GROMACS .gro file of C-alpha atoms in nm:
model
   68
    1UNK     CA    1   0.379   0.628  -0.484
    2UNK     CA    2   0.169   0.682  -0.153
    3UNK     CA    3   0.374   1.040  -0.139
    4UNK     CA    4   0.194   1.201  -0.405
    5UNK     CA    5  -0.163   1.139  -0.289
    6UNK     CA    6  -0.035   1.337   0.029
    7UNK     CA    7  -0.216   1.144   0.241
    8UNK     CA    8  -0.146   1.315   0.591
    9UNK     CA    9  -0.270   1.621   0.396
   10UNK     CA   10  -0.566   1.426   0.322
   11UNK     CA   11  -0.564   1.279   0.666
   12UNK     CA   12  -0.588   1.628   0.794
   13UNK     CA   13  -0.871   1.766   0.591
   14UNK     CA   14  -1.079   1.495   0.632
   15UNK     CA   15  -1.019   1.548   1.037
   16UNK     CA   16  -1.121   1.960   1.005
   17UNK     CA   17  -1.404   1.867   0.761
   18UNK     CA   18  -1.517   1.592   1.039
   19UNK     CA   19  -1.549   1.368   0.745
   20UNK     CA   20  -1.247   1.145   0.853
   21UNK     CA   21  -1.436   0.882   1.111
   22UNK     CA   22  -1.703   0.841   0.825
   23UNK     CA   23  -1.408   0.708   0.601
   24UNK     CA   24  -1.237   0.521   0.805
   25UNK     CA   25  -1.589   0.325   0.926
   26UNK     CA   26  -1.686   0.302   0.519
   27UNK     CA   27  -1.311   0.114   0.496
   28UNK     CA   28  -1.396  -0.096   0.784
   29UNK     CA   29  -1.665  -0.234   0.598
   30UNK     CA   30  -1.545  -0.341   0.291
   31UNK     CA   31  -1.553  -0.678   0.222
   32UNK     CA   32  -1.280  -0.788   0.090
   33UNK     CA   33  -1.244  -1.187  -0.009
   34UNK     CA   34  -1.048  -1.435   0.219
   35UNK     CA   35  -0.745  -1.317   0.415
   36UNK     CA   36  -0.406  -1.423   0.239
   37UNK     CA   37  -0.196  -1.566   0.510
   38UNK     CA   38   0.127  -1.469   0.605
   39UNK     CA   39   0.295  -1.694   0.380
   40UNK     CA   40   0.076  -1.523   0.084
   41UNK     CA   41   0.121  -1.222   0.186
   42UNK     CA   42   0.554  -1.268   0.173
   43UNK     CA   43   0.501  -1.376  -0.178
   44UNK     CA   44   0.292  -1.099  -0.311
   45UNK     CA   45   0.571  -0.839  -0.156
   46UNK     CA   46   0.834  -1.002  -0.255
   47UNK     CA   47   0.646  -1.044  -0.651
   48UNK     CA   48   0.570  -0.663  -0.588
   49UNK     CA   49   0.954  -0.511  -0.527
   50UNK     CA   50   1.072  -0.794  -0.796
   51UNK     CA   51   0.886  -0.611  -1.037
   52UNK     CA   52   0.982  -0.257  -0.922
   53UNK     CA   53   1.335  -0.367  -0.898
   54UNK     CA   54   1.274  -0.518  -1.286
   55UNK     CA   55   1.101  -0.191  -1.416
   56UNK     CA   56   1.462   0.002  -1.293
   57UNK     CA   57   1.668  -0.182  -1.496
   58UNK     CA   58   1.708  -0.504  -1.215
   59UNK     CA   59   1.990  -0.381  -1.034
   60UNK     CA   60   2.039  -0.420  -0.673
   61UNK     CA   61   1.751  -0.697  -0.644
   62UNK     CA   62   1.945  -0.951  -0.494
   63UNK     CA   63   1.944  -0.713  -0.230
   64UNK     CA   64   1.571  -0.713  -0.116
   65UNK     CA   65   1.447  -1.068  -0.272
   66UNK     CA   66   1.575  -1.414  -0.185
   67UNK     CA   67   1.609  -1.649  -0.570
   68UNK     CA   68   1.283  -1.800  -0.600
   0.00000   0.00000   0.00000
């Protein structure tokens, strides 16, 4: 997915534009809600390639998710 925004083509003309430090300190700032913990944050991947692996017909997800 991240491969079609091209994002060290982005990356790039945000550097020659001298735009990119402006971004990056607008990200920084964000506020975003509480932190997930680590714990969290293992559940939301693995939820996140369950569902990929499900939208592709569910083969081969044994391979990258423990059974719940």
């Amino acid at each position: 997915m991240f491969r079609r925004f091209e994002p060290d083509r982005t990356i790039e003309r945000l550097h020659h534009a001298g735009l990119l430090c402006e971004v990056v300190d607008r990200f920084l700032s964000l506020e975003l809600g509480a932190t997930l913990s680590a714990d969290d944050m293992g559940f939301v991947f693995e939820c996140l390639v369950r569902r990929s692996a499900e939208q592709k017909g569910g083969a081969g997800i044994d391979e990258h998710v423990p059974p719940p």
